[in-house]
mmCIF file of C-alpha atoms in Angstrom:
data_model
loop_
_atom_site.group_PDB
_atom_site.id
_atom_site.type_symbol
_atom_site.label_atom_id
_atom_site.label_comp_id
_atom_site.label_asym_id
_atom_site.label_seq_id
_atom_site.Cartn_x
_atom_site.Cartn_y
_atom_site.Cartn_z
ATOM 1 C CA UNK A 1 101.941 274.263 -31.462
ATOM 2 C CA UNK A 2 100.188 277.581 -31.178
ATOM 3 C CA UNK A 3 99.958 279.529 -27.950
ATOM 4 C CA UNK A 4 97.162 282.027 -27.412
ATOM 5 C CA UNK A 5 97.193 284.594 -24.642
ATOM 6 C CA UNK A 6 94.091 286.625 -23.932
ATOM 7 C CA UNK A 7 93.914 289.867 -22.023
ATOM 8 C CA UNK A 8 91.454 292.644 -21.325
ATOM 9 C CA UNK A 9 88.818 290.933 -19.220
ATOM 10 C CA UNK A 10 87.505 292.981 -16.334
ATOM 11 C CA UNK A 11 84.550 293.977 -14.195
ATOM 12 C CA UNK A 12 82.459 296.622 -15.951
ATOM 13 C CA UNK A 13 79.097 298.248 -15.389
ATOM 14 C CA UNK A 14 76.192 297.559 -17.680
ATOM 15 C CA UNK A 15 76.335 299.810 -20.717
ATOM 16 C CA UNK A 16 80.102 299.983 -20.596
ATOM 17 C CA UNK A 17 82.771 298.777 -22.995
ATOM 18 C CA UNK A 18 85.785 296.488 -22.990
ATOM 19 C CA UNK A 19 88.330 295.427 -25.543
ATOM 20 C CA UNK A 20 89.768 291.938 -25.433
ATOM 21 C CA UNK A 21 93.049 291.024 -27.094
ATOM 22 C CA UNK A 22 94.454 287.655 -28.065
ATOM 23 C CA UNK A 23 98.058 287.286 -29.135
ATOM 24 C CA UNK A 24 99.144 284.179 -31.014
ATOM 25 C CA UNK A 25 102.682 282.805 -30.934
ATOM 26 C CA UNK A 26 104.533 279.635 -31.815
ATOM 27 C CA UNK A 27 103.872 277.811 -35.062
ATOM 28 C CA UNK A 28 101.430 280.393 -36.343
ATOM 29 C CA UNK A 29 101.814 279.715 -40.048
ATOM 30 C CA UNK A 30 98.621 278.676 -41.804
ATOM 31 C CA UNK A 31 96.336 279.953 -39.067
ATOM 32 C CA UNK A 32 93.123 280.758 -40.866
ATOM 33 C CA UNK A 33 90.145 281.584 -38.699
ATOM 34 C CA UNK A 34 90.521 283.165 -35.292
ATOM 35 C CA UNK A 35 87.622 283.788 -33.028
ATOM 36 C CA UNK A 36 86.166 284.444 -29.632
ATOM 37 C CA UNK A 37 83.946 282.079 -27.718
ATOM 38 C CA UNK A 38 82.420 282.465 -24.276
ATOM 39 C CA UNK A 39 81.145 280.236 -21.547
ATOM 40 C CA UNK A 40 78.846 281.407 -18.792
ATOM 41 C CA UNK A 41 78.377 279.373 -15.596
ATOM 42 C CA UNK A 42 76.203 276.345 -16.235
ATOM 43 C CA UNK A 43 76.103 276.938 -19.979
ATOM 44 C CA UNK A 44 77.871 275.522 -22.982
ATOM 45 C CA UNK A 45 80.661 277.361 -24.701
ATOM 46 C CA UNK A 46 79.287 279.403 -27.573
ATOM 47 C CA UNK A 47 80.665 281.310 -30.520
ATOM 48 C CA UNK A 48 80.765 285.075 -30.108
ATOM 49 C CA UNK A 49 82.563 286.160 -33.277
ATOM 50 C CA UNK A 50 85.182 284.934 -35.703
ATOM 51 C CA UNK A 51 87.290 286.353 -38.477
ATOM 52 C CA UNK A 52 89.160 284.725 -41.339
ATOM 53 C CA UNK A 53 92.561 285.601 -42.725
ATOM 54 C CA UNK A 54 90.825 287.548 -45.432
ATOM 55 C CA UNK A 55 88.793 289.566 -42.964
ATOM 56 C CA UNK A 56 85.436 287.868 -43.339
ATOM 57 C CA UNK A 57 83.511 287.968 -40.089
ATOM 58 C CA UNK A 58 80.474 286.471 -38.505
ATOM 59 C CA UNK A 59 78.812 287.109 -35.174
ATOM 60 C CA UNK A 60 76.376 285.531 -32.788
ATOM 61 C CA UNK A 61 72.983 287.179 -33.084
ATOM 62 C CA UNK A 62 73.149 288.264 -29.458
ATOM 63 C CA UNK A 63 76.192 290.481 -30.050
ATOM 64 C CA UNK A 64 75.539 291.847 -33.547
ATOM 65 C CA UNK A 65 75.741 295.622 -33.576
ATOM 66 C CA UNK A 66 77.474 295.702 -30.180
ATOM 67 C CA UNK A 67 80.679 293.697 -30.647
ATOM 68 C CA UNK A 68 83.324 294.052 -33.327
ATOM 69 C CA UNK A 69 86.068 291.538 -34.074
ATOM 70 C CA UNK A 70 89.238 292.657 -35.813
ATOM 71 C CA UNK A 71 92.593 291.197 -36.612
ATOM 72 C CA UNK A 72 96.121 292.479 -37.033
ATOM 73 C CA UNK A 73 97.911 289.802 -39.028
ATOM 74 C CA UNK A 74 101.247 291.574 -38.678
ATOM 75 C CA UNK A 75 100.963 291.306 -34.891
ATOM 76 C CA UNK A 76 99.224 287.915 -34.936
ATOM 77 C CA UNK A 77 96.596 289.428 -32.697
ATOM 78 C CA UNK A 78 92.825 289.380 -32.737
ATOM 79 C CA UNK A 79 90.655 291.863 -30.869
ATOM 80 C CA UNK A 80 87.100 291.946 -29.650
ATOM 81 C CA UNK A 81 85.620 295.369 -29.026
ATOM 82 C CA UNK A 82 82.567 294.991 -26.823
ATOM 83 C CA UNK A 83 80.151 297.876 -26.417
ATOM 84 C CA UNK A 84 76.847 298.277 -24.586
ATOM 85 C CA UNK A 85 77.631 295.335 -22.363
ATOM 86 C CA UNK A 86 74.867 293.760 -20.344
ATOM 87 C CA UNK A 87 74.681 291.134 -17.639
ATOM 88 C CA UNK A 88 74.117 288.367 -20.177
ATOM 89 C CA UNK A 89 77.596 289.028 -21.544
ATOM 90 C CA UNK A 90 79.135 287.868 -18.264
ATOM 91 C CA UNK A 91 81.289 284.844 -19.063
ATOM 92 C CA UNK A 92 84.785 283.554 -19.516
ATOM 93 C CA UNK A 93 85.889 284.558 -22.992
ATOM 94 C CA UNK A 94 88.186 282.234 -24.908
ATOM 95 C CA UNK A 95 90.264 282.932 -27.958
ATOM 96 C CA UNK A 96 90.515 280.203 -30.595
ATOM 97 C CA UNK A 97 92.692 279.727 -33.637
ATOM 98 C CA UNK A 98 92.147 277.205 -36.407
ATOM 99 C CA UNK A 99 95.170 275.722 -38.136
ATOM 100 C CA UNK A 100 94.064 273.122 -40.631
ATOM 101 C CA UNK A 101 91.855 270.650 -38.778
ATOM 102 C CA UNK A 102 93.200 271.634 -35.386
ATOM 103 C CA UNK A 103 91.768 274.269 -33.052
ATOM 104 C CA UNK A 104 93.857 275.876 -30.364
ATOM 105 C CA UNK A 105 92.414 277.578 -27.298
ATOM 106 C CA UNK A 106 93.599 280.263 -24.963
ATOM 107 C CA UNK A 107 93.253 280.045 -21.214
ATOM 108 C CA UNK A 108 90.305 282.425 -21.067
ATOM 109 C CA UNK A 109 89.683 285.847 -19.599
ATOM 110 C CA UNK A 110 86.818 286.735 -17.288
ATOM 111 C CA UNK A 111 84.323 289.411 -18.246
ATOM 112 C CA UNK A 112 81.850 290.386 -15.563
ATOM 113 C CA UNK A 113 79.112 292.915 -16.205
ATOM 114 C CA UNK A 114 77.422 294.374 -13.143
ATOM 115 C CA UNK A 115 73.909 295.747 -13.368
#
């Protein structure tokens, strides 16, 4: 089992920044891709960004140039730096970790952007 704990969600004004963190613990061997997803009210959960063990990244088009995902393998932690936030970024943000065919999820952290 892998446990994921997110932190860093908050209420922020449009144009502001936040950094989310996700710490993995438990049976963390062979975790490959870690990523961030988000779900806004009434919408499906969507990929925001993900990063492999080797550092390869990909981003949703809506966050390219504004968000940066990074990973500290020594700390088993993945980060999401979010800049120039806007109201459309308001959502619950979930951390995910892929271990073989299995995906683990965190409990989510709320990001609210006020205009």
